[in-house]
Tab-separated table of C-alpha atoms in Angstrom:
chain	number	residue	atom	x	y	z
A	1	MET	CA	-97.754	-66.711	-1.332
A	2	SER	CA	-100.131	-67.859	-4.249
A	3	ALA	CA	-100.536	-71.429	-4.790
A	4	PRO	CA	-99.096	-72.319	-8.218
A	5	PHE	CA	-101.772	-71.952	-11.934
A	6	ASP	CA	-103.655	-75.469	-12.407
A	7	LEU	CA	-104.278	-75.766	-16.035
A	8	ASN	CA	-106.368	-78.932	-15.193
A	9	ASP	CA	-108.206	-76.913	-13.035
A	10	PHE	CA	-108.565	-74.714	-14.812
A	11	ILE	CA	-110.159	-76.386	-17.793
A	12	MET	CA	-113.100	-78.638	-14.781
A	13	HIS	CA	-113.488	-75.469	-13.114
A	14	HIS	CA	-115.350	-73.848	-16.844
A	15	ILE	CA	-116.653	-77.050	-18.223
A	16	GLY	CA	-118.196	-78.737	-14.907
A	17	ASP	CA	-121.678	-77.805	-12.759
A	18	SER	CA	-122.120	-76.811	-10.150
A	19	TYR	CA	-123.712	-74.382	-6.618
A	20	GLU	CA	-122.178	-71.657	-7.914
A	21	TRP	CA	-122.770	-68.836	-10.880
A	22	HIS	CA	-119.583	-67.240	-11.614
A	23	ILE	CA	-119.642	-63.640	-13.460
A	24	PRO	CA	-116.433	-62.088	-14.485
A	25	LEU	CA	-115.895	-59.370	-12.477
A	26	LEU	CA	-118.307	-59.870	-9.756
A	27	SER	CA	-118.065	-62.615	-6.558
A	28	PRO	CA	-119.705	-66.023	-7.702
A	29	ILE	CA	-122.895	-66.197	-6.401
A	30	HIS	CA	-124.501	-69.138	-4.221
A	31	LEU	CA	-127.361	-70.987	-5.844
A	32	PRO	CA	-129.679	-73.420	-3.769
A	33	SER	CA	-129.061	-76.892	-2.966
A	34	PHE	CA	-131.792	-77.973	-6.060
A	35	LEU	CA	-129.650	-75.717	-9.022
A	36	THR	CA	-127.563	-75.796	-9.957
A	37	VAL	CA	-125.743	-74.057	-13.135
A	38	HIS	CA	-126.113	-76.198	-15.727
A	39	MET	CA	-130.014	-76.250	-14.706
A	40	LEU	CA	-130.374	-72.513	-14.216
A	41	MET	CA	-128.445	-72.047	-17.679
A	42	LEU	CA	-131.715	-74.632	-19.274
A	43	MET	CA	-134.343	-72.433	-17.049
A	44	ILE	CA	-132.876	-68.949	-18.334
A	45	GLY	CA	-132.532	-70.599	-22.062
A	46	THR	CA	-136.272	-72.142	-22.078
A	47	ALA	CA	-137.354	-68.557	-21.013
A	48	PHE	CA	-135.812	-66.637	-23.554
A	49	LEU	CA	-137.083	-68.756	-25.823
A	50	LEU	CA	-139.711	-68.498	-24.572
A	51	PHE	CA	-139.789	-64.641	-25.278
A	52	LEU	CA	-138.266	-65.176	-28.951
A	53	MET	CA	-141.579	-67.269	-29.420
A	54	LEU	CA	-144.085	-66.294	-27.893
A	55	VAL	CA	-142.903	-61.693	-28.600
A	56	VAL	CA	-141.094	-60.956	-30.684
A	57	TYR	CA	-141.881	-64.011	-33.293
A	58	ARG	CA	-144.679	-62.158	-34.851
A	59	LYS	CA	-146.192	-64.815	-36.886
A	60	GLN	CA	-149.505	-62.693	-38.725
A	61	ASP	CA	-146.619	-60.865	-40.522
A	62	ARG	CA	-148.150	-61.153	-44.497
A	63	VAL	CA	-144.451	-60.388	-45.231
A	64	PRO	CA	-141.883	-62.144	-42.250
A	65	THR	CA	-138.799	-59.464	-41.892
A	66	GLY	CA	-136.116	-59.476	-39.634
A	67	ILE	CA	-135.814	-62.030	-36.363
A	68	THR	CA	-138.876	-63.236	-37.565
A	69	ASN	CA	-137.797	-63.889	-41.382
A	70	PHE	CA	-135.190	-65.612	-39.813
A	71	ILE	CA	-136.500	-68.314	-37.412
A	72	GLU	CA	-139.385	-69.452	-41.034
A	73	PHE	CA	-135.298	-69.767	-42.707
A	74	PHE	CA	-135.875	-72.445	-40.268
A	75	VAL	CA	-138.825	-74.213	-40.112
A	76	VAL	CA	-138.750	-74.039	-43.220
A	77	TYR	CA	-135.688	-75.965	-44.092
A	78	ILE	CA	-136.406	-78.678	-40.609
A	79	ARG	CA	-139.640	-79.639	-42.313
A	80	ASP	CA	-139.127	-79.217	-45.757
A	81	GLU	CA	-135.885	-81.028	-46.282
A	82	ILE	CA	-135.326	-83.219	-43.004
A	83	VAL	CA	-138.755	-84.465	-41.360
A	84	ILE	CA	-140.973	-84.648	-44.436
A	85	PRO	CA	-137.996	-87.101	-46.011
A	86	ASN	CA	-138.073	-89.078	-43.300
A	87	MET	CA	-141.710	-89.431	-42.003
A	88	GLY	CA	-144.000	-88.378	-44.771
A	89	PRO	CA	-146.022	-85.413	-45.428
A	90	GLU	CA	-148.679	-86.235	-43.629
A	91	GLU	CA	-146.670	-86.365	-40.754
A	92	GLY	CA	-144.022	-84.671	-41.385
A	93	GLU	CA	-146.664	-81.445	-41.116
A	94	LYS	CA	-147.087	-82.674	-37.115
A	95	PHE	CA	-143.603	-83.210	-35.818
A	96	THR	CA	-142.704	-80.752	-37.817
A	97	PRO	CA	-143.017	-78.096	-34.844
A	98	MET	CA	-141.738	-81.176	-31.772
A	99	PHE	CA	-138.401	-81.150	-34.226
A	100	CYS	CA	-138.298	-77.268	-34.617
A	101	SER	CA	-138.562	-77.057	-31.289
A	102	PHE	CA	-135.520	-80.023	-30.510
A	103	PHE	CA	-133.559	-77.391	-32.735
A	104	PHE	CA	-133.812	-73.847	-31.080
A	105	PHE	CA	-134.056	-75.520	-27.910
A	106	ILE	CA	-130.607	-76.362	-28.215
A	107	LEU	CA	-129.085	-74.076	-31.054
A	108	VAL	CA	-130.430	-71.876	-27.662
A	109	LEU	CA	-128.048	-73.169	-24.857
A	110	ASN	CA	-124.525	-74.266	-27.060
A	111	LEU	CA	-124.377	-70.896	-27.983
A	112	MET	CA	-125.577	-69.607	-24.402
A	113	GLY	CA	-121.942	-71.083	-23.535
A	114	LEU	CA	-119.616	-69.259	-26.028
A	115	ILE	CA	-121.315	-66.233	-23.416
A	116	PRO	CA	-118.422	-65.704	-20.997
A	117	VAL	CA	-121.676	-64.809	-18.490
A	118	PHE	CA	-122.585	-67.942	-18.965
A	119	SER	CA	-121.989	-71.586	-19.149
A	120	THR	CA	-123.157	-75.043	-21.768
A	121	ALA	CA	-125.829	-76.853	-20.282
A	122	THR	CA	-124.909	-79.189	-23.514
A	123	GLY	CA	-121.939	-79.716	-21.816
A	124	ASN	CA	-124.469	-81.788	-19.956
A	125	ILE	CA	-124.509	-85.710	-20.366
A	126	ASN	CA	-127.639	-85.588	-18.222
A	127	LEU	CA	-128.844	-83.676	-19.960
A	128	THR	CA	-128.522	-84.982	-23.460
A	129	ALA	CA	-129.385	-88.444	-21.978
A	130	GLY	CA	-132.254	-86.323	-21.383
A	131	LEU	CA	-133.304	-85.186	-25.303
A	132	ALA	CA	-132.653	-89.180	-26.406
A	133	PHE	CA	-134.827	-90.950	-23.703
A	134	LEU	CA	-137.744	-88.322	-25.481
A	135	ILE	CA	-136.938	-89.547	-28.900
A	136	PHE	CA	-136.669	-93.211	-27.458
A	137	THR	CA	-139.560	-92.684	-26.048
A	138	LEU	CA	-141.192	-91.718	-29.462
A	139	MET	CA	-140.251	-94.522	-31.417
A	140	VAL	CA	-141.455	-96.509	-29.198
A	141	GLY	CA	-143.998	-95.352	-27.362
A	142	GLY	CA	-145.070	-94.330	-30.849
A	143	THR	CA	-144.743	-97.510	-32.956
A	144	LEU	CA	-145.979	-98.440	-29.919
A	145	MET	CA	-149.048	-96.554	-30.605
A	146	ARG	CA	-149.246	-96.833	-33.986
A	147	GLY	CA	-149.852	-100.941	-35.008
A	148	GLY	CA	-149.443	-102.404	-31.203
A	149	LEU	CA	-146.764	-104.597	-30.512
A	150	MET	CA	-146.630	-106.516	-34.328
A	151	GLY	CA	-146.509	-103.346	-35.564
A	152	MET	CA	-142.843	-103.103	-33.295
A	153	TRP	CA	-141.722	-106.702	-34.664
A	154	HIS	CA	-141.583	-105.640	-38.254
A	155	ALA	CA	-140.089	-102.378	-37.237
A	156	LEU	CA	-137.570	-104.786	-35.268
A	157	ILE	CA	-137.448	-107.243	-38.029
A	158	PRO	CA	-137.074	-106.794	-41.813
A	159	PRO	CA	-139.111	-108.556	-43.952
A	160	GLY	CA	-138.482	-112.395	-45.843
A	161	ILE	CA	-134.900	-112.653	-43.911
A	162	PRO	CA	-134.570	-116.496	-43.349
A	163	GLY	CA	-136.690	-117.458	-39.322
A	164	TRP	CA	-133.282	-118.918	-38.168
A	165	PHE	CA	-131.607	-115.032	-38.736
A	166	VAL	CA	-134.885	-114.070	-36.393
A	167	PRO	CA	-133.764	-114.692	-33.242
A	168	ILE	CA	-130.544	-113.962	-33.871
A	169	MET	CA	-131.942	-110.142	-36.158
A	170	PHE	CA	-133.973	-109.233	-32.836
A	171	VAL	CA	-131.158	-109.014	-30.363
A	172	ILE	CA	-129.265	-106.497	-32.687
A	173	GLU	CA	-132.403	-104.214	-33.268
A	174	VAL	CA	-132.591	-104.338	-29.702
A	175	PHE	CA	-129.121	-103.454	-29.122
A	176	LEU	CA	-129.173	-101.304	-31.944
A	177	LEU	CA	-132.097	-98.725	-30.902
A	178	PHE	CA	-131.150	-98.478	-27.364
A	179	VAL	CA	-127.360	-97.413	-29.513
A	180	ARG	CA	-129.007	-95.259	-31.587
A	181	CYS	CA	-130.152	-93.141	-28.241
A	182	VAL	CA	-126.746	-93.554	-27.024
A	183	ALA	CA	-124.524	-91.978	-29.907
A	184	LEU	CA	-127.452	-89.340	-29.272
A	185	ALA	CA	-127.014	-88.293	-25.745
A	186	MET	CA	-122.430	-89.068	-26.395
A	187	ARG	CA	-122.270	-87.837	-29.505
A	188	LEU	CA	-123.977	-83.064	-28.291
A	189	PHE	CA	-122.616	-83.791	-25.481
A	190	ALA	CA	-119.066	-84.600	-26.594
A	191	ASN	CA	-118.180	-82.169	-29.278
A	192	MET	CA	-119.587	-79.225	-27.120
A	193	ILE	CA	-118.007	-80.148	-23.781
A	194	ALA	CA	-114.787	-80.687	-26.768
A	195	GLY	CA	-114.488	-77.727	-27.589
A	196	HIS	CA	-114.876	-75.472	-24.476
A	197	ILE	CA	-111.861	-77.478	-23.494
A	198	VAL	CA	-109.636	-76.812	-26.209
A	199	ILE	CA	-110.860	-73.057	-25.569
A	200	THR	CA	-110.159	-73.240	-22.105
A	201	ALA	CA	-106.795	-74.239	-23.042
A	202	PHE	CA	-105.795	-72.350	-25.333
A	203	LEU	CA	-106.301	-69.255	-22.694
A	204	GLY	CA	-104.958	-71.452	-19.594
A	205	LEU	CA	-101.778	-71.814	-21.724
A	206	CYS	CA	-101.680	-67.875	-22.063
A	207	ILE	CA	-101.695	-67.218	-18.006
A	208	LEU	CA	-99.557	-70.423	-17.647
A	209	PHE	CA	-96.824	-69.356	-19.668
A	210	GLY	CA	-97.269	-66.045	-20.053
A	211	VAL	CA	-97.622	-63.460	-22.812
A	212	PHE	CA	-94.750	-65.018	-25.368
A	213	ALA	CA	-97.293	-68.349	-25.526
A	214	GLY	CA	-99.726	-64.929	-25.330
A	215	ILE	CA	-98.783	-64.164	-28.602
A	216	LEU	CA	-100.099	-67.334	-30.079
A	217	ALA	CA	-102.760	-69.721	-27.753
A	218	PHE	CA	-104.636	-66.501	-27.817
A	219	PRO	CA	-105.530	-65.857	-31.452
A	220	MET	CA	-105.625	-69.877	-31.632
A	221	ALA	CA	-108.186	-69.583	-29.236
A	222	VAL	CA	-110.479	-66.839	-31.054
A	223	VAL	CA	-110.170	-69.323	-34.394
A	224	PHE	CA	-111.841	-72.358	-32.180
A	225	TYR	CA	-114.033	-69.342	-30.444
A	226	CYS	CA	-115.063	-69.198	-34.340
A	227	MET	CA	-115.228	-72.535	-35.263
A	228	GLU	CA	-117.061	-73.166	-32.471
A	229	ILE	CA	-120.499	-71.461	-33.248
A	230	PHE	CA	-120.210	-73.480	-36.460
A	231	VAL	CA	-120.677	-76.718	-34.481
A	232	CYS	CA	-122.466	-75.957	-31.825
A	233	LEU	CA	-125.722	-74.488	-34.995
A	234	LEU	CA	-124.082	-77.758	-35.983
A	235	GLN	CA	-125.063	-80.085	-33.620
A	236	ALA	CA	-128.479	-79.334	-32.877
A	237	PHE	CA	-128.704	-79.841	-37.291
A	238	ILE	CA	-127.091	-82.782	-36.855
A	239	PHE	CA	-129.274	-83.966	-33.450
A	240	VAL	CA	-132.681	-83.270	-35.234
A	241	LEU	CA	-131.611	-84.631	-38.260
A	242	LEU	CA	-130.661	-88.423	-36.976
A	243	SER	CA	-133.860	-88.473	-34.435
A	244	ALA	CA	-136.069	-87.752	-37.474
A	245	ILE	CA	-133.965	-90.265	-39.061
A	246	PHE	CA	-134.386	-92.802	-35.948
A	247	ILE	CA	-138.009	-92.214	-35.528
A	248	GLY	CA	-139.500	-92.681	-39.123
A	249	HIS	CA	-137.181	-96.058	-39.579
A	250	MET	CA	-139.814	-96.689	-36.868
A	251	TYR	CA	-143.296	-96.645	-37.699
A	252	HIS	CA	-142.305	-96.528	-42.065
A	253	PRO	CA	-139.757	-100.225	-42.314
A	254	LYS	CA	-140.532	-100.255	-44.609
A	255	HIS	CA	-138.570	-97.618	-46.693
């Protein structure tokens, strides 16, 4: 006799990390002990991005078309509307490739999670925390390299505040420095995993209650799936936007 269907296990099975890669209609692929499904998705996503940027993308075209035009639309928007306004023209040009890399990397991993064969690597807090740590390193390390300890002091303590309030302000700003990076990690992780939980829950209801529940649950799953496509793009955009704001605030505290 088969075990009763457990909706909670069904959801956790689809959003959790494991050492088995489950492909529809095929037997599970057992991964080595040093490799998990989310790590594999990270490697596949990186390989796809390298192929896209080094092979498909045609930088030498004077008039970009097709995929090249699509990519450059996002590159120009990130440069002109996000990076330069927050970091200035000179540093904006230098940091644009890095922020574009963050954007396309997160976007590809987000969208991969919507394909049944793949899994959502950005639904893993370890990955999002790693990305946030890179931003933290740029915020702190970049400020120290630019202005030393005094540069860090001016970035944390706004000018003109009373002397008695300086120690309190210092503690608050240091605390906020960590909070901003934690928020970056948690925002991306929570939004990506929440959408997949909702979609999987609706599909699970179709299995749990049968065809009558499926009449309502399946269309709802399709609606949330379409919304999740937009969320994948939105979350990549928000991560880059907040990162540019946080780094720009540290590098140019007067602004």
